[in-house]
Coordinates of C-alpha atoms in Angstrom, one line a residue:
Chain A
M51 CA 47.0 0.9 -1.4
S52 CA 43.6 -0.4 -0.9
L53 CA 40.6 0.0 -3.2
T54 CA 38.2 2.7 -2.8
C55 CA 34.6 2.0 -1.8
G56 CA 33.5 2.3 -5.0
Q57 CA 36.1 0.1 -6.5
S58 CA 35.5 -2.6 -3.8
I59 CA 31.5 -2.5 -4.7
Q60 CA 32.4 -3.0 -8.3
Q61 CA 34.6 -5.8 -7.3
G62 CA 31.8 -7.3 -5.0
L63 CA 29.2 -7.1 -7.9
L64 CA 31.7 -8.9 -10.1
Q65 CA 32.5 -11.5 -7.4
A66 CA 28.9 -12.2 -6.8
M67 CA 28.1 -12.6 -10.7
M68 CA 30.9 -14.9 -11.1
T69 CA 30.1 -17.0 -8.1
D70 CA 26.3 -17.4 -8.9
P71 CA 25.0 -17.5 -12.4
R72 CA 21.6 -16.5 -11.0
V73 CA 22.6 -12.9 -10.1
H74 CA 21.4 -10.4 -12.5
L75 CA 21.8 -6.8 -12.5
L76 CA 19.0 -4.6 -13.2
G77 CA 19.0 -0.7 -13.4
E78 CA 19.2 2.7 -15.6
D79 CA 22.3 3.1 -17.8
L80 CA 23.8 0.2 -16.2
R81 CA 25.5 -1.3 -19.3
D82 CA 28.7 -0.6 -21.0
P83 CA 30.2 1.7 -22.2
Y84 CA 28.4 4.1 -19.5
G85 CA 28.5 1.6 -16.6
G86 CA 26.1 3.0 -14.4
A87 CA 25.6 6.7 -13.1
F88 CA 28.4 6.3 -10.5
K89 CA 30.2 3.5 -12.8
M90 CA 29.5 0.8 -10.3
T91 CA 28.7 -1.7 -13.0
K92 CA 31.3 -0.7 -15.2
G93 CA 32.7 -3.7 -17.5
L94 CA 30.0 -6.2 -16.2
S95 CA 27.7 -6.1 -19.1
T96 CA 30.7 -6.7 -21.5
R97 CA 31.5 -9.9 -19.2
F98 CA 28.0 -10.9 -18.8
P99 CA 26.0 -9.5 -21.5
E100 CA 22.8 -11.6 -20.9
R101 CA 23.0 -10.6 -17.2
V102 CA 23.0 -6.9 -17.1
H103 CA 19.5 -5.1 -17.9
N104 CA 19.3 -1.5 -18.7
T105 CA 15.8 -0.2 -17.8
P106 CA 13.8 2.7 -18.8
I107 CA 13.3 5.3 -16.1
S108 CA 10.6 3.3 -14.2
E109 CA 11.8 2.7 -10.8
A110 CA 8.7 1.4 -9.5
T111 CA 8.6 -1.4 -11.8
L112 CA 12.2 -1.9 -11.6
A113 CA 11.7 -3.1 -8.0
G114 CA 8.8 -5.2 -9.0
L115 CA 10.6 -6.7 -11.7
G116 CA 13.4 -7.7 -9.1
I117 CA 10.7 -9.3 -6.9
G118 CA 9.3 -11.3 -9.6
M119 CA 12.7 -12.7 -10.5
A120 CA 13.4 -13.5 -7.1
L121 CA 10.3 -15.3 -6.6
R122 CA 11.3 -17.4 -9.7
G123 CA 14.5 -18.4 -8.3
L124 CA 17.2 -15.4 -9.4
R125 CA 19.0 -13.5 -7.3
P126 CA 18.3 -9.9 -9.0
V127 CA 20.3 -6.9 -7.9
V128 CA 18.6 -3.6 -8.7
E129 CA 20.3 -0.2 -8.8
I130 CA 18.4 2.9 -8.1
M131 CA 20.4 5.5 -9.4
F132 CA 20.1 7.9 -6.6
G133 CA 18.9 7.0 -3.2
D134 CA 16.5 10.0 -3.3
F135 CA 14.3 7.8 -6.0
I136 CA 13.5 5.1 -3.5
T137 CA 10.4 7.0 -2.6
L138 CA 9.2 5.5 -6.1
I139 CA 9.7 1.9 -5.0
A140 CA 7.9 2.4 -1.5
D141 CA 4.8 0.1 -2.6
Q142 CA 6.9 -2.6 -4.0
L143 CA 9.3 -3.0 -1.1
I144 CA 6.7 -2.3 1.8
N145 CA 3.7 -4.1 0.3
N146 CA 5.3 -6.8 -1.9
A147 CA 8.8 -7.7 -1.2
G148 CA 8.7 -7.2 2.6
K149 CA 5.7 -9.0 3.2
F150 CA 5.7 -11.7 0.8
A151 CA 7.7 -14.4 2.9
W152 CA 5.6 -14.0 6.0
M153 CA 2.1 -13.3 4.3
Y154 CA 2.2 -16.2 2.1
N155 CA 3.3 -18.5 4.9
D156 CA 6.9 -19.0 4.4
Q157 CA 6.1 -20.7 1.2
V158 CA 8.4 -18.0 -1.1
S159 CA 11.1 -16.2 -0.3
V160 CA 12.4 -12.9 -2.0
P161 CA 16.2 -12.8 -2.3
L162 CA 16.3 -9.4 -4.0
V163 CA 19.0 -6.7 -3.3
V164 CA 18.2 -3.2 -3.9
R165 CA 21.2 -1.1 -3.7
T166 CA 21.4 2.8 -4.0
P167 CA 23.8 5.8 -3.2
M168 CA 22.6 8.3 -0.8
G169 CA 24.2 11.4 0.5
G170 CA 24.9 15.0 0.1
R171 CA 27.8 17.5 0.4
R172 CA 28.3 17.2 -3.4
G173 CA 26.2 20.3 -4.3
Y174 CA 23.5 18.3 -6.2
G175 CA 20.6 20.1 -4.3
A176 CA 17.3 18.8 -2.7
T177 CA 16.4 15.8 -4.6
H178 CA 20.2 14.3 -5.3
S179 CA 21.6 14.5 -2.0
Q180 CA 19.3 13.0 0.5
C181 CA 19.7 10.1 3.3
L182 CA 16.3 8.7 2.9
E183 CA 16.9 5.3 4.5
K184 CA 15.1 6.1 7.4
L185 CA 11.7 5.8 5.6
Y186 CA 12.6 2.0 5.4
L187 CA 13.4 1.3 8.8
G188 CA 11.0 -0.8 10.6
V189 CA 9.5 -2.1 7.5
P190 CA 8.7 -5.9 8.6
G191 CA 10.8 -8.4 6.4
L192 CA 13.0 -5.9 4.8
L193 CA 16.7 -5.7 5.9
V194 CA 18.3 -2.4 5.6
I195 CA 22.2 -2.6 5.4
A196 CA 24.5 0.3 5.2
P197 CA 28.4 -0.3 5.1
S198 CA 30.8 2.4 5.9
Y199 CA 34.4 2.9 4.5
L200 CA 35.7 0.8 7.7
H201 CA 33.4 -2.3 6.4
D202 CA 34.8 -3.5 3.2
P203 CA 31.6 -2.5 1.4
G204 CA 32.1 -4.8 -1.8
A205 CA 32.5 -7.7 0.4
L206 CA 29.7 -7.1 2.3
L207 CA 27.4 -6.5 -0.8
C208 CA 28.7 -9.5 -2.5
Q209 CA 28.1 -11.6 0.7
T210 CA 24.4 -10.0 1.0
I211 CA 23.6 -11.0 -2.6
L212 CA 24.9 -14.4 -2.3
A213 CA 23.3 -15.1 1.0
G214 CA 19.9 -14.7 -0.9
K215 CA 18.3 -13.6 2.5
G216 CA 16.4 -10.7 1.0
P217 CA 14.9 -8.6 0.5
V218 CA 17.5 -6.1 1.2
L219 CA 17.8 -2.3 0.8
F220 CA 21.5 -1.8 0.6
I221 CA 22.5 1.7 1.2
E222 CA 25.8 3.2 -0.2
H223 CA 27.0 6.6 0.2
K224 CA 28.3 8.7 -2.8
G225 CA 30.9 10.5 -0.6
D226 CA 32.4 7.1 0.2
Y227 CA 32.6 6.0 -3.6
G228 CA 36.1 8.0 -3.9
R229 CA 37.3 7.1 -0.4
R230 CA 39.7 4.3 0.3
V231 CA 38.6 1.3 2.2
A232 CA 40.3 1.5 5.6
A233 CA 42.0 -2.0 6.2
P234 CA 42.7 -2.5 9.9
E235 CA 46.4 -3.6 10.8
A236 CA 47.0 -5.7 14.0
G237 CA 43.4 -4.8 15.1
M238 CA 44.0 -1.0 14.6
I239 CA 42.7 1.6 12.4
G240 CA 44.9 4.7 12.5
C241 CA 45.0 5.4 16.4
W242 CA 41.7 3.2 17.1
H243 CA 41.6 -0.2 18.5
L244 CA 39.0 -2.2 16.6
R245 CA 36.4 -4.7 17.5
R246 CA 34.1 -6.7 15.1
G247 CA 30.9 -8.2 16.4
G248 CA 28.4 -10.2 14.2
T249 CA 29.2 -12.1 11.3
F250 CA 26.6 -11.5 8.5
C251 CA 26.5 -7.7 9.0
P252 CA 29.3 -6.7 11.4
T253 CA 29.2 -4.0 13.7
L254 CA 32.4 -2.2 14.5
S255 CA 33.5 -0.7 17.8
L256 CA 36.4 1.5 17.8
S257 CA 38.3 3.1 20.8
A258 CA 41.3 5.1 21.3
T259 CA 41.8 3.6 24.9
A260 CA 41.5 -0.1 24.2
F261 CA 37.8 0.1 25.5
R262 CA 39.1 0.8 28.6
D263 CA 38.4 4.4 29.7
D264 CA 36.0 6.3 27.2
Q265 CA 33.8 8.9 28.2
L266 CA 30.9 8.4 25.6
T267 CA 29.5 6.0 23.2
V268 CA 29.0 7.7 19.7
V269 CA 26.6 5.1 17.5
T270 CA 26.9 6.4 13.7
Y271 CA 26.6 4.7 10.4
G272 CA 27.6 4.8 6.7
G273 CA 28.6 8.2 5.3
M274 CA 28.5 9.7 8.6
V275 CA 31.5 7.8 9.9
P276 CA 34.5 9.9 8.5
V277 CA 32.8 12.8 9.7
V278 CA 32.4 11.4 13.3
L279 CA 36.0 10.1 13.1
E280 CA 37.4 13.7 12.3
A281 CA 35.4 15.2 15.1
L282 CA 36.3 12.5 17.7
E283 CA 40.0 12.5 16.7
R284 CA 39.8 16.3 17.3
L285 CA 38.3 16.0 20.6
L286 CA 40.9 13.5 21.4
L287 CA 43.8 15.9 20.5
E288 CA 42.2 19.1 21.7
E289 CA 40.0 18.4 24.7
E290 CA 41.2 15.2 25.7
V291 CA 37.6 13.7 25.2
T292 CA 37.6 9.8 24.4
A293 CA 34.9 8.1 22.9
E294 CA 33.8 4.6 21.8
I295 CA 32.4 4.7 18.1
V296 CA 29.8 2.0 17.3
I297 CA 29.3 1.4 13.7
P298 CA 26.3 -1.1 12.7
S299 CA 26.1 -2.2 9.0
L300 CA 22.6 -3.4 9.7
L301 CA 20.6 -0.5 10.3
A302 CA 17.2 -2.5 10.6
P303 CA 16.5 -4.7 12.5
L304 CA 18.7 -3.3 14.9
D305 CA 21.1 -5.5 17.0
P306 CA 21.2 -3.6 20.4
Q307 CA 24.0 -5.9 22.0
P308 CA 27.2 -4.2 20.8
L309 CA 25.6 -0.8 21.5
Q310 CA 24.3 -1.7 25.1
A311 CA 27.7 -3.2 25.9
S312 CA 29.5 0.1 24.8
L313 CA 26.8 2.3 26.8
K314 CA 27.4 0.3 29.9
R315 CA 31.1 1.1 29.7
T316 CA 30.8 4.8 29.1
G317 CA 27.2 5.7 30.3
R318 CA 26.7 8.7 27.7
L319 CA 25.4 8.4 24.3
L320 CA 25.7 10.3 21.2
V321 CA 23.8 9.2 18.0
A322 CA 25.0 10.9 14.7
E323 CA 23.4 10.3 11.1
E324 CA 23.3 12.6 7.9
G325 CA 19.5 12.0 7.5
T326 CA 17.0 14.6 9.1
L327 CA 16.3 14.7 12.9
T328 CA 12.9 14.0 13.4
A329 CA 11.7 10.3 13.7
G330 CA 15.5 9.5 12.5
W331 CA 17.4 6.3 13.0
G332 CA 19.2 8.1 16.0
A333 CA 15.4 8.2 17.7
E334 CA 15.1 4.5 17.3
V335 CA 18.7 3.7 18.7
V336 CA 18.0 5.9 21.7
A337 CA 14.7 4.2 22.3
T338 CA 15.9 1.0 22.0
L339 CA 19.0 1.6 24.2
L340 CA 16.9 3.4 27.1
S341 CA 14.0 0.9 26.9
A342 CA 16.3 -2.1 27.1
G343 CA 17.4 -0.7 30.4
S344 CA 20.9 -1.0 29.7
G345 CA 23.8 1.5 30.7
G346 CA 21.8 3.2 33.7
G347 CA 18.3 3.6 32.4
G348 CA 16.6 7.2 32.2
A349 CA 20.0 8.6 33.8
V350 CA 21.9 8.2 30.7
P351 CA 22.8 11.6 29.0
V352 CA 21.7 11.6 25.3
A353 CA 22.4 13.6 22.4
R354 CA 21.7 13.4 18.6
V355 CA 23.2 15.1 15.6
A356 CA 21.5 14.7 12.4
A357 CA 20.7 17.1 9.5
R358 CA 18.2 20.1 10.2
D359 CA 14.5 19.2 9.0
L360 CA 14.9 21.1 5.9
P361 CA 15.2 20.3 2.2
I362 CA 19.1 20.3 1.4
G363 CA 19.9 23.7 -0.1
S364 CA 21.8 23.7 -3.3
A365 CA 24.4 26.4 -2.3
P366 CA 27.3 25.1 -0.4
T367 CA 26.8 27.3 2.3
L368 CA 23.4 26.3 2.7
E369 CA 24.1 22.3 2.4
N370 CA 26.8 22.8 4.9
R371 CA 24.4 24.7 7.4
I372 CA 21.8 22.0 6.9
L373 CA 24.0 18.8 7.0
P374 CA 25.3 17.8 10.4
G375 CA 29.4 18.4 10.0
V376 CA 32.3 18.0 12.2
A377 CA 31.5 20.9 14.4
D378 CA 28.0 19.6 15.2
V379 CA 29.5 16.2 16.4
V380 CA 32.4 18.2 18.5
A381 CA 29.9 20.6 20.1
A382 CA 27.3 17.7 21.1
A383 CA 30.1 15.5 22.3
L384 CA 31.4 18.3 24.5
A385 CA 28.0 19.1 25.9
L386 CA 27.5 15.5 26.9
T387 CA 31.0 15.0 28.6
R388 CA 30.8 18.5 30.4
N389 CA 27.3 17.6 31.8
Chain B
M231 CA -13.8 -28.8 -29.1
S232 CA -14.6 -26.2 -26.2
E233 CA -18.3 -27.3 -26.4
Q234 CA -17.6 -30.7 -25.0
E235 CA -16.0 -29.3 -22.0
L236 CA -19.0 -27.2 -21.1
P237 CA -20.2 -29.4 -18.3
R238 CA -16.6 -29.4 -16.6
L239 CA -16.6 -25.5 -17.2
Y240 CA -19.9 -25.0 -15.9
E241 CA -19.2 -26.8 -12.8
Q242 CA -16.3 -24.7 -12.1
M243 CA -18.5 -21.4 -12.2
V244 CA -21.2 -22.9 -10.1
L245 CA -18.6 -23.8 -7.6
I246 CA -17.2 -20.4 -7.6
R247 CA -20.7 -18.7 -7.5
G248 CA -21.7 -20.9 -4.6
F249 CA -18.4 -20.2 -2.8
E250 CA -19.2 -16.3 -3.1
R251 CA -22.7 -16.8 -2.2
M252 CA -21.8 -19.1 0.9
L253 CA -19.3 -16.1 2.0
E254 CA -22.2 -13.7 1.9
D255 CA -24.1 -16.2 4.0
L256 CA -21.3 -16.7 6.4
F257 CA -21.0 -13.0 6.9
R258 CA -24.7 -12.4 7.4
R259 CA -24.1 -15.2 10.2
N260 CA -21.3 -13.4 11.7
L261 CA -18.9 -16.2 11.0
L262 CA -16.6 -14.2 8.9
F263 CA -14.4 -11.3 9.6
G264 CA -13.1 -8.4 7.6
T265 CA -14.5 -8.2 4.2
T266 CA -14.6 -9.9 0.8
H267 CA -14.7 -8.8 -2.9
S268 CA -17.3 -11.3 -4.7
C269 CA -16.5 -12.1 -8.3
A270 CA -20.1 -13.1 -8.8
G271 CA -21.0 -12.4 -12.3
Q272 CA -17.3 -12.6 -13.6
E273 CA -17.1 -16.3 -13.3
A274 CA -16.8 -17.1 -17.1
A275 CA -13.6 -15.1 -17.6
A276 CA -11.9 -16.6 -14.7
V277 CA -12.9 -20.2 -15.7
G278 CA -12.3 -19.7 -19.5
L279 CA -9.0 -18.3 -19.0
M280 CA -7.6 -20.6 -16.5
A281 CA -8.9 -23.6 -18.7
A282 CA -6.7 -22.3 -21.4
L283 CA -3.3 -22.4 -19.4
A284 CA -0.6 -25.1 -19.2
P285 CA 0.1 -26.6 -15.7
G286 CA 3.3 -25.0 -15.1
D287 CA 1.9 -21.4 -16.1
L288 CA 2.2 -18.8 -13.4
V289 CA -1.0 -16.5 -12.6
T290 CA -1.0 -13.2 -10.4
G291 CA -4.3 -11.9 -8.9
H292 CA -5.8 -9.1 -7.0
H293 CA -8.4 -8.3 -4.6
R294 CA -11.0 -9.9 -6.3
S295 CA -9.5 -13.3 -7.1
H296 CA -11.7 -16.0 -5.5
G297 CA -12.6 -17.0 -9.0
H298 CA -9.1 -17.2 -10.5
Y299 CA -7.9 -19.0 -7.5
L300 CA -10.4 -21.6 -7.6
A301 CA -10.6 -22.0 -11.4
R302 CA -6.8 -22.5 -11.1
T303 CA -6.2 -24.8 -8.2
D304 CA -9.9 -26.3 -7.2
D305 CA -8.7 -25.9 -3.8
V306 CA -12.2 -24.8 -2.2
T307 CA -11.3 -26.0 1.6
G308 CA -7.8 -24.1 1.4
L309 CA -9.3 -21.0 0.4
L310 CA -12.4 -21.1 2.6
A311 CA -10.1 -21.9 5.5
E312 CA -7.7 -19.0 4.7
I313 CA -10.8 -16.8 4.5
M314 CA -11.9 -17.9 7.7
G315 CA -8.3 -17.5 9.3
R316 CA -7.8 -21.1 9.9
Q317 CA -4.2 -22.8 10.1
G318 CA -5.2 -25.0 7.2
G319 CA -5.6 -22.2 4.9
V320 CA -3.6 -21.6 1.6
V321 CA -1.2 -19.4 3.7
G322 CA -2.0 -20.5 7.1
G323 CA -4.2 -17.8 7.9
R324 CA -1.8 -15.1 7.4
G325 CA -3.0 -13.7 4.1
G326 CA -6.8 -13.8 4.0
S327 CA -8.9 -13.1 0.9
Q328 CA -6.7 -11.0 -1.1
H329 CA -3.2 -12.3 -0.2
L330 CA -2.9 -15.9 -1.7
C331 CA -0.1 -18.0 -2.8
G332 CA -0.2 -21.8 -4.1
G333 CA -0.5 -23.6 -6.9
G334 CA 1.4 -21.4 -9.4
F335 CA -1.2 -18.4 -8.3
I336 CA -0.1 -15.4 -6.1
S337 CA -2.4 -12.4 -5.3
N338 CA -1.8 -9.2 -3.4
G339 CA -4.3 -6.3 -2.5
I340 CA -2.7 -3.3 -3.7
Q341 CA -4.1 -2.2 -7.3
G342 CA -1.5 -2.8 -10.1
S343 CA 1.5 -3.7 -7.7
M344 CA 1.7 -7.3 -9.1
V345 CA 2.0 -6.0 -12.8
P346 CA 5.6 -5.2 -12.3
V347 CA 6.0 -8.5 -10.3
A348 CA 4.4 -10.5 -12.9
T349 CA 6.7 -8.9 -15.6
G350 CA 9.6 -9.9 -13.5
M351 CA 8.4 -13.2 -13.4
A352 CA 8.0 -13.5 -17.2
L353 CA 11.6 -12.2 -17.7
A354 CA 12.9 -15.0 -15.2
E355 CA 10.9 -17.7 -17.3
K356 CA 12.3 -16.4 -20.5
I357 CA 15.6 -16.4 -19.2
A358 CA 15.2 -19.9 -17.9
G359 CA 13.8 -20.9 -21.3
S360 CA 10.9 -22.7 -19.3
G361 CA 8.2 -22.3 -22.1
R362 CA 5.8 -21.0 -19.3
I363 CA 3.8 -17.8 -19.5
V364 CA 2.9 -15.3 -16.7
V365 CA -0.8 -14.3 -16.7
C366 CA -1.5 -11.2 -14.9
C367 CA -5.2 -10.5 -14.1
I368 CA -6.1 -6.9 -13.4
G369 CA -9.5 -4.9 -13.6
D370 CA -10.5 -1.8 -15.3
G371 CA -9.8 0.1 -12.1
T372 CA -6.2 -0.7 -12.2
L373 CA -5.9 1.0 -15.5
G374 CA -5.6 4.1 -13.6
Q375 CA -2.1 2.9 -12.0
G376 CA 1.2 4.1 -13.6
V377 CA 3.2 0.9 -13.0
V378 CA 0.8 -0.9 -15.5
Y379 CA 2.2 1.4 -18.4
E380 CA 5.7 1.2 -17.1
S381 CA 5.4 -2.8 -17.2
L382 CA 3.7 -2.6 -20.6
N383 CA 6.8 -0.8 -21.8
I384 CA 9.3 -3.2 -20.5
A385 CA 7.4 -6.3 -21.5
A386 CA 7.2 -5.0 -25.1
L387 CA 10.8 -3.9 -25.0
W388 CA 11.9 -7.1 -23.8
S389 CA 9.5 -9.4 -25.4
L390 CA 8.4 -11.2 -22.4
P391 CA 5.7 -14.0 -22.3
L392 CA 3.3 -11.9 -20.4
L393 CA -0.6 -12.0 -21.0
I394 CA -2.3 -9.1 -19.1
V395 CA -6.2 -9.9 -18.8
V396 CA -8.0 -6.9 -18.0
E397 CA -11.7 -7.8 -16.8
N398 CA -13.6 -4.8 -17.0
N399 CA -16.5 -5.6 -14.7
Q400 CA -17.6 -1.9 -15.4
Y401 CA -16.9 -0.3 -12.0
A402 CA -13.8 0.6 -9.8
M403 CA -15.7 0.6 -6.4
S404 CA -18.5 2.8 -7.3
S405 CA -17.0 4.8 -10.2
P406 CA -18.2 3.6 -13.7
V407 CA -15.7 2.9 -16.1
A408 CA -16.7 5.8 -18.3
R409 CA -15.6 8.0 -15.4
T410 CA -12.1 6.4 -14.9
V411 CA -10.8 5.3 -18.2
A412 CA -10.3 7.7 -21.0
G413 CA -9.9 6.3 -24.6
S414 CA -9.6 2.8 -25.6
M415 CA -8.3 0.4 -23.5
T416 CA -6.6 -1.7 -26.1
A417 CA -5.3 1.3 -27.8
R418 CA -3.4 2.0 -24.6
A419 CA -1.4 -1.4 -25.0
Q420 CA -1.2 -1.0 -28.6
A421 CA 0.6 2.2 -28.3
F422 CA 3.5 0.2 -26.7
G423 CA 3.5 -2.2 -29.7
V424 CA 1.7 -4.7 -27.7
E425 CA -1.0 -6.7 -29.5
A426 CA -4.4 -6.4 -27.8
A427 CA -8.0 -7.8 -28.3
E428 CA -11.1 -7.5 -26.5
I429 CA -14.4 -9.3 -26.3
T430 CA -17.5 -8.7 -24.4
S431 CA -18.9 -12.0 -23.3
N432 CA -19.9 -14.0 -20.4
D433 CA -20.0 -17.2 -22.5
V434 CA -17.3 -19.4 -21.0
V435 CA -16.8 -21.5 -24.1
Q436 CA -16.3 -18.4 -26.3
L437 CA -13.8 -17.1 -23.7
L438 CA -12.0 -20.3 -23.5
T439 CA -11.9 -20.4 -27.5
Q440 CA -10.6 -16.9 -27.6
A441 CA -8.1 -17.5 -24.5
R442 CA -6.8 -20.8 -26.2
D443 CA -5.7 -18.3 -29.2
V444 CA -4.3 -15.8 -27.0
V445 CA -2.3 -17.9 -24.6
A446 CA -0.7 -19.8 -27.9
Q447 CA 0.3 -16.7 -29.4
V448 CA 2.0 -15.4 -26.0
R449 CA 3.9 -18.8 -25.9
Q450 CA 4.8 -19.2 -29.3
A451 CA 5.8 -15.7 -30.0
C452 CA 7.2 -15.1 -26.4
R453 CA 5.4 -11.5 -26.6
P454 CA 3.2 -10.1 -24.3
F455 CA -0.5 -9.6 -25.0
F456 CA -3.4 -7.4 -23.5
W457 CA -6.6 -9.0 -23.6
V458 CA -9.8 -7.0 -22.4
I459 CA -12.9 -9.2 -21.3
H460 CA -16.0 -6.8 -20.8
T461 CA -18.1 -8.3 -18.3
Y462 CA -20.1 -7.2 -15.2
R463 CA -19.7 -7.2 -11.3
Q464 CA -23.2 -8.6 -10.0
A465 CA -22.2 -7.8 -6.6
G466 CA -21.1 -4.6 -4.9
H467 CA -17.5 -3.8 -4.7
S468 CA -17.2 -5.5 -1.3
K469 CA -19.5 -6.7 1.2
S470 CA -20.5 -3.5 2.8
D471 CA -21.6 -1.8 -0.8
D472 CA -25.2 -1.5 -1.5
C473 CA -24.7 -0.4 -5.2
C474 CA -26.4 2.9 -4.7
Y475 CA -24.8 4.2 -7.7
R476 CA -26.2 1.9 -10.5
T477 CA -29.9 1.2 -11.4
R478 CA -31.5 -2.2 -11.0
A479 CA -32.8 -1.8 -14.6
E480 CA -28.9 -2.1 -15.4
E481 CA -28.2 -5.1 -13.2
T482 CA -31.4 -6.7 -14.8
R483 CA -30.0 -6.2 -18.1
W484 CA -26.6 -7.8 -17.4
G485 CA -28.6 -10.6 -15.3
L486 CA -29.7 -11.8 -18.5
Q487 CA -26.0 -12.3 -19.5
D488 CA -25.3 -14.2 -16.3
P489 CA -22.5 -16.6 -17.2
L490 CA -24.1 -19.6 -15.3
L491 CA -27.4 -19.2 -17.0
L492 CA -25.7 -18.9 -20.4
A493 CA -23.9 -22.2 -19.8
G494 CA -26.7 -23.6 -17.8
S495 CA -29.3 -23.4 -20.4
Q496 CA -27.0 -25.4 -22.9
L497 CA -26.9 -28.5 -20.6
D498 CA -29.3 -31.3 -20.3
P499 CA -31.5 -30.4 -17.1
P500 CA -30.6 -33.6 -15.1
L501 CA -27.0 -33.2 -15.8
K502 CA -27.3 -29.6 -14.8
E503 CA -29.0 -30.8 -11.8
T504 CA -26.2 -33.4 -10.8
I505 CA -23.6 -30.5 -11.1
D506 CA -25.5 -28.2 -8.9
Q507 CA -25.9 -30.7 -6.1
R508 CA -22.1 -32.1 -6.4
C509 CA -21.1 -28.4 -6.1
A510 CA -23.4 -27.6 -3.2
R511 CA -22.2 -30.7 -1.4
R512 CA -18.6 -29.9 -1.9
L513 CA -19.0 -26.4 -0.5
Q514 CA -20.8 -27.8 2.6
E515 CA -17.9 -30.4 3.0
S516 CA -15.3 -27.8 2.8
L517 CA -17.0 -25.5 5.2
A518 CA -17.4 -28.4 7.6
A519 CA -13.9 -29.0 7.3
A520 CA -12.8 -25.6 7.6
Q521 CA -14.8 -25.0 10.6
G522 CA -12.9 -28.0 12.2
M523 CA -9.6 -26.4 11.7
P524 CA -7.7 -24.5 14.4
M525 CA -7.7 -20.7 14.2
A526 CA -4.2 -19.5 12.9
E527 CA -2.0 -18.6 15.8
A528 CA 1.7 -19.1 14.9
L529 CA 3.8 -15.9 14.1

């Protein structure tokens, strides 16, 4: 049995700390016996008592601490307990971390990783359920990485920490923590053929027809992947609609190449994300693909699935209506293919 | 002991004052772009503080940090070239006046944002056991920023070698300190268990003497310290500020406490004259050198 995504993250942090003594963890309630709000650092302070730092509830300063440590040669990994709280670190990431290397003429680097869990469907309400990573897309100098359960999240995290390319905003999804990492067997994940592009942050592509006969391209990432897969398996079985699914793990800056290649094959584009619709990641994906002139230019039918532009309601009935679900992806794909 | 250093300290202050005056002149002649925040009037704080540091110590600055940078690095040409957008500037013309990095000095233009960064640098030095301290320069206006107190809290909890120096120059842009800072500045730090001291002075020797005590304490005890220097911003906030919010009488009163005046009057006139001329010559040479450099182009 494979690890859950949460266990994978725990292993990734452990591996990074064992490999590089410069790796320090900072965050709220990380140390044992608590081990972090989602237990991602459980055991690490017992093993590395000098390198796991519990902080007060001071997110802005927490991010700044990481920047200062990174400037002085360490490899800090900052945990922001809930992704919703990244609003509090905006100045540090945008005006300090992202700018320093370029603004100071490449005389410094900021190998900082800020990791945080996003995502809803757990009834936590408006301030503990969001996917806010879109706020940090297009910040010069800042990488935004978001693995899905099809990537190995812990391996990607470990690699990201050790590569020291930072600053990186590393987006995890609460819903994935208990989900098992899907390991490909003989190039397949279930009924899906798998292709892997890129080395540092892989983009995965899935196709039930071995990339030969798909009617649309669905671009998605992170915690939205299981929703999309369930929808597309239903479409395949019930409607005979076939799709390629393209899943980048590097959200920004976007590598359009695997997306363009897929769109060229299918000619239809659906982008699905859990964050709110307006000015979302999907808007950037669509603009990038259409302006690159790939896949037939303006004639490409396009649809987007995303959360409604509302705060996330607390009642499950409200949350389900506000967040994009399987039925939304099915409906959008059907509308595109019958177009 | 500090008295014997007066000529050198005076020379640094003259250089900084001359630098700020030269920028004003270049602006008037349309040879500069953007804006500038002059530290004229506050030279003694910068020079006294930097003279107390060890070579490896680290300093963070802010928008009004020409004096800090020059007192720390003596890099007149690099700073001028930077402000003039030249490739040979401190950071190749990418940063400009408020965004400097070199010689163990780093500044950024958002009020208070460097305080957490300085705290993290101090943590790294403590972890490394380097014996270095980190000096975080801020102003009275920045005391309005929340991250200052988050950082004070953490620096105290973790016993970090961090010296926060508040230059109270009496104004946050146009707002007098009485309208922006409630209560006592030092008591704010003391509430976190951080030792604090304050001094009202533009006397560079006096400031250096106290700076040496403070710096030694931070280094030896590996504890944060909060040092407030009450001084006066002679210029406006930035080049477009005509100081309509304060009286000429107030400016004249503080003018009697001009740091260059205080130090210069203690020097033999011929020595003072020699220093003044040497600084003027250096500034002209740096200007010629910077003007000869190509503008920044590389992305």
